PDB file of C-alpha atoms and ligand atoms in Angstrom:
ATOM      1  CA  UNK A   1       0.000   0.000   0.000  1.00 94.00           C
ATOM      2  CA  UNK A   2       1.160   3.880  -0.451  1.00 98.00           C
ATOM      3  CA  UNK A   3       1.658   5.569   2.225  1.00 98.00           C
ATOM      4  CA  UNK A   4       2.538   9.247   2.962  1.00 98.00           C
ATOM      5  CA  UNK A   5       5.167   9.536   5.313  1.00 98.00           C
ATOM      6  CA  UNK A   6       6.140  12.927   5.910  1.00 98.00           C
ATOM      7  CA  UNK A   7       5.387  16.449   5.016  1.00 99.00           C
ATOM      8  CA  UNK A   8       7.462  19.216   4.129  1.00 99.00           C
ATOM      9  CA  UNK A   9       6.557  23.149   4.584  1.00 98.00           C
ATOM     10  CA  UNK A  10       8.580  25.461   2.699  1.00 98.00           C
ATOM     11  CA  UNK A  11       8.577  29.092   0.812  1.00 98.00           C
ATOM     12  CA  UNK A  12       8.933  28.820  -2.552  1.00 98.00           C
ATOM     13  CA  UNK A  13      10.056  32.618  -3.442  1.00 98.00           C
ATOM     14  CA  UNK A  14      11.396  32.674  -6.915  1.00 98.00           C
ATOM     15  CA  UNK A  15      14.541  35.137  -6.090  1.00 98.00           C
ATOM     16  CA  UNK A  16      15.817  31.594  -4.584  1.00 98.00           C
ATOM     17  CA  UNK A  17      15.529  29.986  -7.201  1.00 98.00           C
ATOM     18  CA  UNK A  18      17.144  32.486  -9.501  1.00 98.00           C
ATOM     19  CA  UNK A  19      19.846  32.492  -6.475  1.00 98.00           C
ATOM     20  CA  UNK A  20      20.549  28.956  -7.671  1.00 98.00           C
ATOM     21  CA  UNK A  21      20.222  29.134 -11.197  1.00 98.00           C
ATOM     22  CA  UNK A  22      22.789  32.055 -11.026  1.00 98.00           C
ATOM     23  CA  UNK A  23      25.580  30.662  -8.905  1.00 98.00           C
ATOM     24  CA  UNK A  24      24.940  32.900  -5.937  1.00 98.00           C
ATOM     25  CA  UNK A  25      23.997  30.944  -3.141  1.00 98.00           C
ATOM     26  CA  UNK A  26      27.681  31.488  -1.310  1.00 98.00           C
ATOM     27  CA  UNK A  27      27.003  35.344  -1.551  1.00 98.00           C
ATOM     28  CA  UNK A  28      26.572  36.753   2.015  1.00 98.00           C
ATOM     29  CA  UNK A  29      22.697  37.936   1.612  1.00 98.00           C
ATOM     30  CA  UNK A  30      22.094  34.053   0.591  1.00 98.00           C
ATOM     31  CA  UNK A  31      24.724  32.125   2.547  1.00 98.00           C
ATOM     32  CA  UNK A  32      22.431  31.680   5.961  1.00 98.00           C
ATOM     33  CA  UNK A  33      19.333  30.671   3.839  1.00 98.00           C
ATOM     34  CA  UNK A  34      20.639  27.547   1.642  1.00 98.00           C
ATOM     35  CA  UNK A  35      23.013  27.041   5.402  1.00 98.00           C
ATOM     36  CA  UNK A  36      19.527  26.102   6.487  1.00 98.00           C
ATOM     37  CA  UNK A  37      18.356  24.197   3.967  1.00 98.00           C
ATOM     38  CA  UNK A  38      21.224  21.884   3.999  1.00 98.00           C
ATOM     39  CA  UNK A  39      19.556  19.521   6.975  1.00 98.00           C
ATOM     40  CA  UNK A  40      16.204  19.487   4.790  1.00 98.00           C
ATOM     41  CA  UNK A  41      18.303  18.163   1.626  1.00 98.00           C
ATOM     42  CA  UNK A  42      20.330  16.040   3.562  1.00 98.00           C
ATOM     43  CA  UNK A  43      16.654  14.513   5.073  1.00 98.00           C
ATOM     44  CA  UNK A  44      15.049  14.131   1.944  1.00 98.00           C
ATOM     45  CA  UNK A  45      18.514  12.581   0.457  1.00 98.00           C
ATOM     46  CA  UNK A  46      17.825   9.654   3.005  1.00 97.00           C
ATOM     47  CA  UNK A  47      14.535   9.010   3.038  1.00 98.00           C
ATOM     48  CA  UNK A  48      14.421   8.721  -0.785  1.00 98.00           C
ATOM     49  CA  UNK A  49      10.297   9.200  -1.941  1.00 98.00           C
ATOM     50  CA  UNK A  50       8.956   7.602  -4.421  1.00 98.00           C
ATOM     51  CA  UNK A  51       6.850  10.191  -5.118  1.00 99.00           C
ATOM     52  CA  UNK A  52       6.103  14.085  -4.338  1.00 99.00           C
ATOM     53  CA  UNK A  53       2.213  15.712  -3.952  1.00 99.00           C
ATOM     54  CA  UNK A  54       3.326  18.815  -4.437  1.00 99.00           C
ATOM     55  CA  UNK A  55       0.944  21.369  -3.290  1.00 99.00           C
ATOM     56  CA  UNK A  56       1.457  25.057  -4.638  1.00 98.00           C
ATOM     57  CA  UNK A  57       0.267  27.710  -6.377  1.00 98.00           C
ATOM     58  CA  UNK A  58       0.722  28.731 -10.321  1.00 98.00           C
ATOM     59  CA  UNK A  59       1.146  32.745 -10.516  1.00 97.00           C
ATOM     60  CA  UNK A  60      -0.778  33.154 -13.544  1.00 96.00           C
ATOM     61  CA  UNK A  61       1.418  30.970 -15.288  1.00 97.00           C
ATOM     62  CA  UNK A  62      -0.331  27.875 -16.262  1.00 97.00           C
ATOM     63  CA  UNK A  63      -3.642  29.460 -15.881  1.00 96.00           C
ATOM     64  CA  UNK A  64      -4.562  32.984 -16.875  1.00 91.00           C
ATOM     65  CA  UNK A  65      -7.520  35.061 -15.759  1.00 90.00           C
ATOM     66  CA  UNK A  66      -9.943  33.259 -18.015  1.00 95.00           C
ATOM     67  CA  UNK A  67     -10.096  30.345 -16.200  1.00 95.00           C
ATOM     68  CA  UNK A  68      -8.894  29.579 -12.259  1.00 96.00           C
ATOM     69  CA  UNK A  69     -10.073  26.019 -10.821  1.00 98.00           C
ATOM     70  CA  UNK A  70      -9.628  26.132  -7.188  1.00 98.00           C
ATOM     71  CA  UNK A  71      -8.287  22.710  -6.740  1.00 98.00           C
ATOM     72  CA  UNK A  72      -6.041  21.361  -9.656  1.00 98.00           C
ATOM     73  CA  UNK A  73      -4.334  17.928 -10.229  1.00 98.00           C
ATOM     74  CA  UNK A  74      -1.881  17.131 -12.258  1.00 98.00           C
ATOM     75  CA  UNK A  75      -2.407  14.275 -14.333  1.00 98.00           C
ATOM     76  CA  UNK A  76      -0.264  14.126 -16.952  1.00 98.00           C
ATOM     77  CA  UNK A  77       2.863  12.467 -17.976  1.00 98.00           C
ATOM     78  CA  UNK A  78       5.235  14.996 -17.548  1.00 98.00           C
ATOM     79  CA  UNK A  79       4.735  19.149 -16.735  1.00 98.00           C
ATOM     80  CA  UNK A  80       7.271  21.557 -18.659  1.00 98.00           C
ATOM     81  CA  UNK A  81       9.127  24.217 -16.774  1.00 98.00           C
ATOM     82  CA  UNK A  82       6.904  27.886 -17.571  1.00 98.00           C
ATOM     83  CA  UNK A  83       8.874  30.910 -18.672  1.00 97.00           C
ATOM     84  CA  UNK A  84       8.320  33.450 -16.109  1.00 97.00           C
ATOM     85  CA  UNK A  85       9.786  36.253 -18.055  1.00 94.00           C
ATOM     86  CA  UNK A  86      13.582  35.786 -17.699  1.00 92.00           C
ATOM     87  CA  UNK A  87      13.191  32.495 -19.619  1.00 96.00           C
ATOM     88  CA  UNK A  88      11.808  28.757 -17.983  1.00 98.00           C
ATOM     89  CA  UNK A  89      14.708  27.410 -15.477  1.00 98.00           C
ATOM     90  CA  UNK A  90      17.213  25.487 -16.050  1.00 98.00           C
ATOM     91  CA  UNK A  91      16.187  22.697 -14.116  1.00 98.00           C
ATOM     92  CA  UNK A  92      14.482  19.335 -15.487  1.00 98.00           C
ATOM     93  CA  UNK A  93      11.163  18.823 -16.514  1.00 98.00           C
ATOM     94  CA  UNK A  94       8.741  17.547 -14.195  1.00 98.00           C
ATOM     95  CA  UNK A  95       7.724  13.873 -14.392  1.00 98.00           C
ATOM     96  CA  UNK A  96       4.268  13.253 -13.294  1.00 98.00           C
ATOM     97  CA  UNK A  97       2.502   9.838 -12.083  1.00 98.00           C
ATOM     98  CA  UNK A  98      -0.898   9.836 -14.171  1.00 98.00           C
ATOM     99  CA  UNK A  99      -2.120   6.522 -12.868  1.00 98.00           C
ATOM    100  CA  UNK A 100      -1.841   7.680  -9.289  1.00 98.00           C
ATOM    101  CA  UNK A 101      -3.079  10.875 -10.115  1.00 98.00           C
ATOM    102  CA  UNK A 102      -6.384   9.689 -11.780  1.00 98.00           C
ATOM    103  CA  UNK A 103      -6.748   7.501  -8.664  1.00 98.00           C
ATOM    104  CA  UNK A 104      -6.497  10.363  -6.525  1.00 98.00           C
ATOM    105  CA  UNK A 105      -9.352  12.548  -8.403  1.00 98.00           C
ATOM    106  CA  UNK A 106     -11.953   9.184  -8.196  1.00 98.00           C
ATOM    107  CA  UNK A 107     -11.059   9.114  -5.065  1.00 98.00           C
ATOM    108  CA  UNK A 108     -11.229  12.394  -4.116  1.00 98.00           C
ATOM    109  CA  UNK A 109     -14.213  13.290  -6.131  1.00 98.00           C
ATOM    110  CA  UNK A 110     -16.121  10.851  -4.059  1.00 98.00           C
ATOM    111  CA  UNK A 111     -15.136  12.440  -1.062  1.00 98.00           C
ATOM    112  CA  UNK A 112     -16.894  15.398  -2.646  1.00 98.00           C
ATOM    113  CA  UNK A 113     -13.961  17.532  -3.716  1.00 98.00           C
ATOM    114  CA  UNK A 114     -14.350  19.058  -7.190  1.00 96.00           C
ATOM    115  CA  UNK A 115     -11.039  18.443  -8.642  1.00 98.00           C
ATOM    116  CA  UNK A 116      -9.905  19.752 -11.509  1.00 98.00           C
ATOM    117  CA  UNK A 117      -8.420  17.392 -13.942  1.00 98.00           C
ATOM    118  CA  UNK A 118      -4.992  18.994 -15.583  1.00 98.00           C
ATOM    119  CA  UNK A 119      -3.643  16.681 -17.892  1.00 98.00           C
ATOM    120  CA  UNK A 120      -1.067  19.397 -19.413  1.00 97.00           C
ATOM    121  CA  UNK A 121      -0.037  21.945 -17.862  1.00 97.00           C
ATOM    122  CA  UNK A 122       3.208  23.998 -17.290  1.00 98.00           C
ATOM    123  CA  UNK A 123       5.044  24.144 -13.679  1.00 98.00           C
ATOM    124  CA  UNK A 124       6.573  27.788 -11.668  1.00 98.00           C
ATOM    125  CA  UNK A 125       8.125  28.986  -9.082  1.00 98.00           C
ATOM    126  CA  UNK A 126       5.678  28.028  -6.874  1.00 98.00           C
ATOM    127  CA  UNK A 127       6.868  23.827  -7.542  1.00 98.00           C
ATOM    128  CA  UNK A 128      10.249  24.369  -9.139  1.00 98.00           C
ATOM    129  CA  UNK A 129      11.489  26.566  -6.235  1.00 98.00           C
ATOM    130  CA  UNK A 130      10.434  23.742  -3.264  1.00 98.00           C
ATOM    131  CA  UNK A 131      12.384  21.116  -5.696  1.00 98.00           C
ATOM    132  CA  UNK A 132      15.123  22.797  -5.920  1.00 98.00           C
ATOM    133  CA  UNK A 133      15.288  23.427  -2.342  1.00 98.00           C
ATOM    134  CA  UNK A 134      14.798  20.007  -1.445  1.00 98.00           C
ATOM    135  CA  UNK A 135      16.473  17.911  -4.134  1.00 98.00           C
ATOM    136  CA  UNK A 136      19.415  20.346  -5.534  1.00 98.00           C
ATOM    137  CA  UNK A 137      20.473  20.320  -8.730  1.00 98.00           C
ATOM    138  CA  UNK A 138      20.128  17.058 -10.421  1.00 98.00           C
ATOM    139  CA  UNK A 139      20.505  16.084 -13.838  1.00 98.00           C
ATOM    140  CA  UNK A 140      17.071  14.798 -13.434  1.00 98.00           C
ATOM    141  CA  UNK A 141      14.636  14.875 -10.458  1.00 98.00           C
ATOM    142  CA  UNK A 142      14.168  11.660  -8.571  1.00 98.00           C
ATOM    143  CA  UNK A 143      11.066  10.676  -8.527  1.00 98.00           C
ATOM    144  CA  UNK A 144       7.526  11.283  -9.876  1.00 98.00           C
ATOM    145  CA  UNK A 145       5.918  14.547  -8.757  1.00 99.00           C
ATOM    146  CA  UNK A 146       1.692  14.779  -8.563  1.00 99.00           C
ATOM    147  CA  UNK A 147       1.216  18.399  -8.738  1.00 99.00           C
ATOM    148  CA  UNK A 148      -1.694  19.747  -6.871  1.00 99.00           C
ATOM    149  CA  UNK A 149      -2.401  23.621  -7.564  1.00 98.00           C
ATOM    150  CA  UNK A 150      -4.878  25.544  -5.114  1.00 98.00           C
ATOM    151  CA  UNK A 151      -5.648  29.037  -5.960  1.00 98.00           C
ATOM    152  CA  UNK A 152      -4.530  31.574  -3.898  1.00 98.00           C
ATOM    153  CA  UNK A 153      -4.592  33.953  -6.172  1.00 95.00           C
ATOM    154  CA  UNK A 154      -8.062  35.369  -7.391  1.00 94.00           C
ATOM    155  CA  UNK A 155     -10.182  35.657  -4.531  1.00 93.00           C
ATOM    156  CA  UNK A 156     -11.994  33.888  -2.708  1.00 96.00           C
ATOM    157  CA  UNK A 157      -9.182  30.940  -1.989  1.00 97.00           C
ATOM    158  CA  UNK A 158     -10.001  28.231  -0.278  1.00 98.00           C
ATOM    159  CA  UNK A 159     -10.161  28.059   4.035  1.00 98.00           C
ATOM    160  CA  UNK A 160      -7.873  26.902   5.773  1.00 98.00           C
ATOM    161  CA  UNK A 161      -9.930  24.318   7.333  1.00 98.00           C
ATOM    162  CA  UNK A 162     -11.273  23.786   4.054  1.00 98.00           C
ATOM    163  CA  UNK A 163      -7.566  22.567   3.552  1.00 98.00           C
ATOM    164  CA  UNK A 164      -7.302  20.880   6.028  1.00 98.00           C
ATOM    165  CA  UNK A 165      -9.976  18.286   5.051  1.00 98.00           C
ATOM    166  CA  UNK A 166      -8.797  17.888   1.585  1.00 99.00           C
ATOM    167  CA  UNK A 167      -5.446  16.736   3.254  1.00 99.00           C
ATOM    168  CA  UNK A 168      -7.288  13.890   5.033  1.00 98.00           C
ATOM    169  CA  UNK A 169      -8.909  12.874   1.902  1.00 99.00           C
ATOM    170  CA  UNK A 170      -5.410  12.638   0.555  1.00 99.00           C
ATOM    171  CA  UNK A 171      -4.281  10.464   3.125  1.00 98.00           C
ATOM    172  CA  UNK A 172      -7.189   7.929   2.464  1.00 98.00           C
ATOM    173  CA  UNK A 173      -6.902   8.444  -1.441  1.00 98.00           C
ATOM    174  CA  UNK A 174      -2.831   7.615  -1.126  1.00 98.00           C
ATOM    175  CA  UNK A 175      -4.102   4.635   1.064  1.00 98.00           C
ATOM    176  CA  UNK A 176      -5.883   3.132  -1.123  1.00 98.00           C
ATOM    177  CA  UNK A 177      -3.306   2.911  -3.594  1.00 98.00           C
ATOM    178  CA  UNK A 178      -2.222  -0.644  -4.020  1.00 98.00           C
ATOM    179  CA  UNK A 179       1.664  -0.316  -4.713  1.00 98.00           C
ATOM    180  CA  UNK A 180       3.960  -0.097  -1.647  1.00 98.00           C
ATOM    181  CA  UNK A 181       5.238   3.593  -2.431  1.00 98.00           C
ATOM    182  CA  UNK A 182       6.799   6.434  -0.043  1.00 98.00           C
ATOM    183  CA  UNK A 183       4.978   9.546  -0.633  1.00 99.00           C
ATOM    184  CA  UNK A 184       6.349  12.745   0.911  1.00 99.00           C
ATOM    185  CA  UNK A 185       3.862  15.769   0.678  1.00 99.00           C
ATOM    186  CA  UNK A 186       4.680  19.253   0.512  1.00 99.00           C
ATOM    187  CA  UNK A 187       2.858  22.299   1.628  1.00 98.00           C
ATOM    188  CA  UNK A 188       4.180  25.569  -0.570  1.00 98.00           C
ATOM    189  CA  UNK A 189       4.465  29.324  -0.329  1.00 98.00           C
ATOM    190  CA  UNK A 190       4.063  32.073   2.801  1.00 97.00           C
ATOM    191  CA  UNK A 191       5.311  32.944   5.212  1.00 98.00           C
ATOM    192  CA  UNK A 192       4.550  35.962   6.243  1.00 98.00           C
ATOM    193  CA  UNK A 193       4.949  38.641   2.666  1.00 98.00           C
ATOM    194  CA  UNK A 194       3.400  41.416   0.593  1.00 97.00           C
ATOM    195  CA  UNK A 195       5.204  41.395  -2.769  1.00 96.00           C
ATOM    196  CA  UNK A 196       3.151  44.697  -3.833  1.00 94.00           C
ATOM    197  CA  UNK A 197       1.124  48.211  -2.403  1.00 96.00           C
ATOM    198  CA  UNK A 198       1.657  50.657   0.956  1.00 96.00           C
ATOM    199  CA  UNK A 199       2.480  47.641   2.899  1.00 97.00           C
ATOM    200  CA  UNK A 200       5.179  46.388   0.464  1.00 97.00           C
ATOM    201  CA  UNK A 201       7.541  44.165   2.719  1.00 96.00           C
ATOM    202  CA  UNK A 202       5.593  43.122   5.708  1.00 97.00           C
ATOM    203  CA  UNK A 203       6.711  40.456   7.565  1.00 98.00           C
ATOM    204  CA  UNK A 204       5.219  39.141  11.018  1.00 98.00           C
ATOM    205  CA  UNK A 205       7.884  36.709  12.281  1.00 98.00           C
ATOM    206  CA  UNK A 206       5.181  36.429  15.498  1.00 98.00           C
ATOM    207  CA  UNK A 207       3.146  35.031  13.536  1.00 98.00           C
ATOM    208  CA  UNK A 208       4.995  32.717  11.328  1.00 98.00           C
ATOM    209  CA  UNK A 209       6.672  31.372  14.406  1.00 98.00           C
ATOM    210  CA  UNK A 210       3.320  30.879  15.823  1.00 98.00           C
ATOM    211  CA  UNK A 211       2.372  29.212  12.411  1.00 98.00           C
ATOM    212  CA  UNK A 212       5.152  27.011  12.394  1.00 98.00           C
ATOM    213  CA  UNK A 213       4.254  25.797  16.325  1.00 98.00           C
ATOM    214  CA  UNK A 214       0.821  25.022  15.331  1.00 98.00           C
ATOM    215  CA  UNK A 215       1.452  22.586  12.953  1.00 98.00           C
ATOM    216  CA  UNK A 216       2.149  19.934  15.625  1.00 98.00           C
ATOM    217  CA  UNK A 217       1.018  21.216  18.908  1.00 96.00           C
ATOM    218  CA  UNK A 218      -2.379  22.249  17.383  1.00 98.00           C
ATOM    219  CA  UNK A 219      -3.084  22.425  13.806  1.00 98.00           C
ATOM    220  CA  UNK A 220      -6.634  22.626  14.333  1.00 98.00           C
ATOM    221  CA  UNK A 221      -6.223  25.624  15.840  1.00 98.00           C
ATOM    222  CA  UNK A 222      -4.881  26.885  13.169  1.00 98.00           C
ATOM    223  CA  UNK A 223      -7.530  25.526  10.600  1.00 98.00           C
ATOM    224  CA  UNK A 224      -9.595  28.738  12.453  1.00 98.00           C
ATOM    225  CA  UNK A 225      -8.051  31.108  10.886  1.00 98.00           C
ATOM    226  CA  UNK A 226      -9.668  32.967   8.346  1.00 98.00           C
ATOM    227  CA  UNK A 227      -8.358  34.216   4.986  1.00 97.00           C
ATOM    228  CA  UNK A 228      -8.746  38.128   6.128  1.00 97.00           C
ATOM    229  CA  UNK A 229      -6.543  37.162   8.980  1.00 98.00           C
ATOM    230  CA  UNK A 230      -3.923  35.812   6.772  1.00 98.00           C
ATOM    231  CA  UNK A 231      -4.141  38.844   5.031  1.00 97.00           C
ATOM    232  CA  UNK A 232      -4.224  41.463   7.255  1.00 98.00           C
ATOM    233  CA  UNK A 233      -1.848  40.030  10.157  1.00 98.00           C
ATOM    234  CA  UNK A 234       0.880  38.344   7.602  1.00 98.00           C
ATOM    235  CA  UNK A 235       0.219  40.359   4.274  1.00 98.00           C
ATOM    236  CA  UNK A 236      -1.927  39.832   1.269  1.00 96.00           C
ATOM    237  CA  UNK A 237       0.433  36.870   0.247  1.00 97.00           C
ATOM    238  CA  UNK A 238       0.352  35.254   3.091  1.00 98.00           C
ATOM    239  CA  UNK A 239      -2.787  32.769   2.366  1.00 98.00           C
ATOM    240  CA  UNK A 240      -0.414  30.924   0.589  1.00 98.00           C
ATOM    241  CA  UNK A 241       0.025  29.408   3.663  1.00 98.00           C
ATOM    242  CA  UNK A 242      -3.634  27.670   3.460  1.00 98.00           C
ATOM    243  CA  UNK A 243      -1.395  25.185   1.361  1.00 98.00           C
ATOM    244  CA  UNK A 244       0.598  24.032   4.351  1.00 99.00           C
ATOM    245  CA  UNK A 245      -2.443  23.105   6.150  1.00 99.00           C
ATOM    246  CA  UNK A 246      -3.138  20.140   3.003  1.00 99.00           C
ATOM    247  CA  UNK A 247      -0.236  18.715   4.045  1.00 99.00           C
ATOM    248  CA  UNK A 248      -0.651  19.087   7.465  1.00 99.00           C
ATOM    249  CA  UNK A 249      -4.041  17.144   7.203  1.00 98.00           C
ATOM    250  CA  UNK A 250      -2.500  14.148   5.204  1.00 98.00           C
ATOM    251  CA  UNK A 251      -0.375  13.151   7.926  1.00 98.00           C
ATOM    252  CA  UNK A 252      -2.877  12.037  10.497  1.00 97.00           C
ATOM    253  CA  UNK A 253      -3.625  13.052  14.223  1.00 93.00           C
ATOM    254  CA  UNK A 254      -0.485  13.171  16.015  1.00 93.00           C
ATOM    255  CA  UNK A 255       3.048  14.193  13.619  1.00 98.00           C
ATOM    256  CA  UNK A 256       6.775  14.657  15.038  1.00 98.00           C
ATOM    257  CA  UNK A 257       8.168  17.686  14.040  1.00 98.00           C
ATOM    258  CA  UNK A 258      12.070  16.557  13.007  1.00 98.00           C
ATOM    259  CA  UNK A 259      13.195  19.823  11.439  1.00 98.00           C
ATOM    260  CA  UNK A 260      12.605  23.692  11.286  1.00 98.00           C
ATOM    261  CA  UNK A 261      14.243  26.888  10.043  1.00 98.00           C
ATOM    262  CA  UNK A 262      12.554  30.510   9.285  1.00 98.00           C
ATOM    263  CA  UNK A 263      15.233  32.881   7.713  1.00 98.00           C
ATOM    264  CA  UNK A 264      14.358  36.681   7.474  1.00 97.00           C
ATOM    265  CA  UNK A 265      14.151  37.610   4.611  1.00 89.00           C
ATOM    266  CA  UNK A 266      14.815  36.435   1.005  1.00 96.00           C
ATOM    267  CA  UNK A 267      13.009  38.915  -1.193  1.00 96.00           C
ATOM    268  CA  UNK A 268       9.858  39.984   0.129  1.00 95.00           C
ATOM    269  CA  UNK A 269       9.403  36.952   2.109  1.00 96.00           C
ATOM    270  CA  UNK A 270       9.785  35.037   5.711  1.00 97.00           C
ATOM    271  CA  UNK A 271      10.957  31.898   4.490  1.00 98.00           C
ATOM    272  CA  UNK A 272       9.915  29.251   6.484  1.00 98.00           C
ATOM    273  CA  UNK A 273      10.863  25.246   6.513  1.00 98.00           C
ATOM    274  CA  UNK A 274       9.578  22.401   8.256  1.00 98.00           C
ATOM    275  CA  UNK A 275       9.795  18.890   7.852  1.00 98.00           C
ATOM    276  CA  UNK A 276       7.257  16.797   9.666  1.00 98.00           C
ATOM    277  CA  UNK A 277       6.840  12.449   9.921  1.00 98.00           C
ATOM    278  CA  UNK A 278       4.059  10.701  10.867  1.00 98.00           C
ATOM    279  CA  UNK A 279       3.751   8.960  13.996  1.00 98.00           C
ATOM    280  CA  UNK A 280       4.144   5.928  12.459  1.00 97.00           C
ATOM    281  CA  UNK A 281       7.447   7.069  10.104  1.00 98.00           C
ATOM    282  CA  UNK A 282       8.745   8.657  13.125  1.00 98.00           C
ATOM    283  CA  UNK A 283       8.873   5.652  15.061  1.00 97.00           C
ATOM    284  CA  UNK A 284      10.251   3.395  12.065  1.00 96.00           C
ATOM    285  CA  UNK A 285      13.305   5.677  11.634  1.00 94.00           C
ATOM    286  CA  UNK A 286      13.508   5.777  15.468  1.00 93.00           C
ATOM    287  CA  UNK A 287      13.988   1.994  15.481  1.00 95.00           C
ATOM    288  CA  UNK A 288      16.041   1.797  12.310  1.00 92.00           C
ATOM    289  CA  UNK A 289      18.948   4.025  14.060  1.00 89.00           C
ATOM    290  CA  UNK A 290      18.176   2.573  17.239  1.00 92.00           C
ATOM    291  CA  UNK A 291      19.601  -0.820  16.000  1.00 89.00           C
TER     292      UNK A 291
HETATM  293  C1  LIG B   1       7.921  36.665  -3.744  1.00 80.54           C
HETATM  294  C2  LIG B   1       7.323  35.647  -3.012  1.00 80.54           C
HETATM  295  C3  LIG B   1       6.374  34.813  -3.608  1.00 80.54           C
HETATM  296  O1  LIG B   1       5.713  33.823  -2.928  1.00 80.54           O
HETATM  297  C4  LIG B   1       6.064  34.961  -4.948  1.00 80.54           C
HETATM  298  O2  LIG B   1       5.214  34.087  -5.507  1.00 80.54           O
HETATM  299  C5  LIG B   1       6.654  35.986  -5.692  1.00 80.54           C
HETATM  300  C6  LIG B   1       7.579  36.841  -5.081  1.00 80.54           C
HETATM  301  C7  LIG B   1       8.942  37.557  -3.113  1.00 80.54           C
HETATM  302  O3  LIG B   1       9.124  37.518  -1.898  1.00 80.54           O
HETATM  303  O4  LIG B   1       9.605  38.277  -3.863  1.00 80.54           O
HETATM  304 FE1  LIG B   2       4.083  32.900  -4.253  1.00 80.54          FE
END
């Protein structure tokens, strides 16, 4: 059976990944950030997933004004890097899994969430950044990425709770997935930003720390908050962090929090990081080192 393991929070602001893509990440206004992210990498190099749900957001990239589906899966074979102005990446396409994806949207449709079935679309920032983050720089990425797109963008976006529930219909949909595969989930975007108007480069570190607490003392706590509060406590690009709380939900009750950094700032943004197991993964790794 599949079986999501862990999830993994983390910023996705593109001025890190042009950081990369430009040989600068030894420079002294990067240095502490990818210092930080080294753990994360050296995590995700050992635990090895099969495959990646990668929840994010496209920033008009993919999808234009004309049409915006709230919830979007990725179901096709492979998702080519989008050219956000300074030409696409350089990093590798995107393979996809479109047998587990389709199994995700019957099973998630059931559950009564309207998915929206993608079967080609282009990839950002908003999943090429986390990748590169978490993976480096390899010649090709290692393993099959599911990407799942929520709209943040054109309001209303989803509620956090709303989120929340969608997660735990991803952990039964993975479940129910007859193929013994590790799936790692991320959670993309926030922390606390405003990339544009009179409150241009807000950041509330209170509340991201407060944020990043939540997520194992008491995310349903945090499923209360409302999308104004995001907004007016954390700036107007701050309900990206509705995302986190997806993968929050698909790890199940109680979580162990193994890893967490928050670097101010990189751009406009609090850049946040968090790797979480479940119970279940936590305890496995426990006894694997144990003996
Ligand atoms: C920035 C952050 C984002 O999440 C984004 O999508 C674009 C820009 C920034 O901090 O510059
Ligand atoms: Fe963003």
């Amino acid at each position: 059976m599949a079986k999501i393991i862990a999830g993994v929070g983390t910023s996705h602001t593109p001025a890190i990944g042009a950081a990369v893509d430009n040989g600068k990440t030894a420079e002294p206004y990067w240095a502490p950030l990818f210092k930080g992210y080294e753990p994360a990498k050296k995590w995700m190099a050992e635990v090895k997933p099969d495959v990646v749900i990668m929840v994010y957001n496209d920033h008009v990239n993919a999808f234009d004004f004309k049409i915006i589906p709230t919830f979007a899966i990725g179901c096709g074979d492979e998702f080519p890097i989008a050219d956000e102005g300074w030409g696409a990446r350089p990093v590798p396409v995107v393979k996809g899994y479109p047998e587990l994806a389709s199994h995700l949207v019957q099973s998630l449709v059931l559950d009564e969430f309207d998915m929206t079935i993608v079967n080609e679309m282009l990839v950002d920032h908003g999943l090429t950044v986390p990748m590169t983050l978490l993976f480096g720089q390899p010649a090709a990425w290692p393993c099959r990425v599911i990407p799942l797109a929520v709209n943040v963008i054109q309001y209303p976006a989803p509620t956090g709770n709303r989120c929340y529930n969608l997660g735990k219909a991803i952990k039964k949909a993975v479940e129910s997935w007859d193929e013994d595969l590790k799936v790692v989930i991320f959670g993309t975007g926030g922390m606390s930003h405003q990339i544009q108007g009179k409150r241009a480069g807000l950041i509330n570190t209170p509340f991201d720390t407060r944020f990043l607490d939540g997520l194992t003392k008491d995310p349903e706590a945090l499923t209360k908050i409302q999308p104004i509060e995001y907004l007016r406590e954390a700036g107007n690009e701050a309900i990206e962090l509705v995302m986190w709380l997806i993968m929050r939900g698909a790890l199940g009750e109680a979580a162990e929090e193994v890893y967490r950094f928050y670097h101010v700032p990189a751009s406009s943004t609090g850049v946040g990081s968090i790797i979480i197991e479940t119970k279940e993964f936590h305890a496995q790794r426990a006894r694997k080192s144990a003996a």
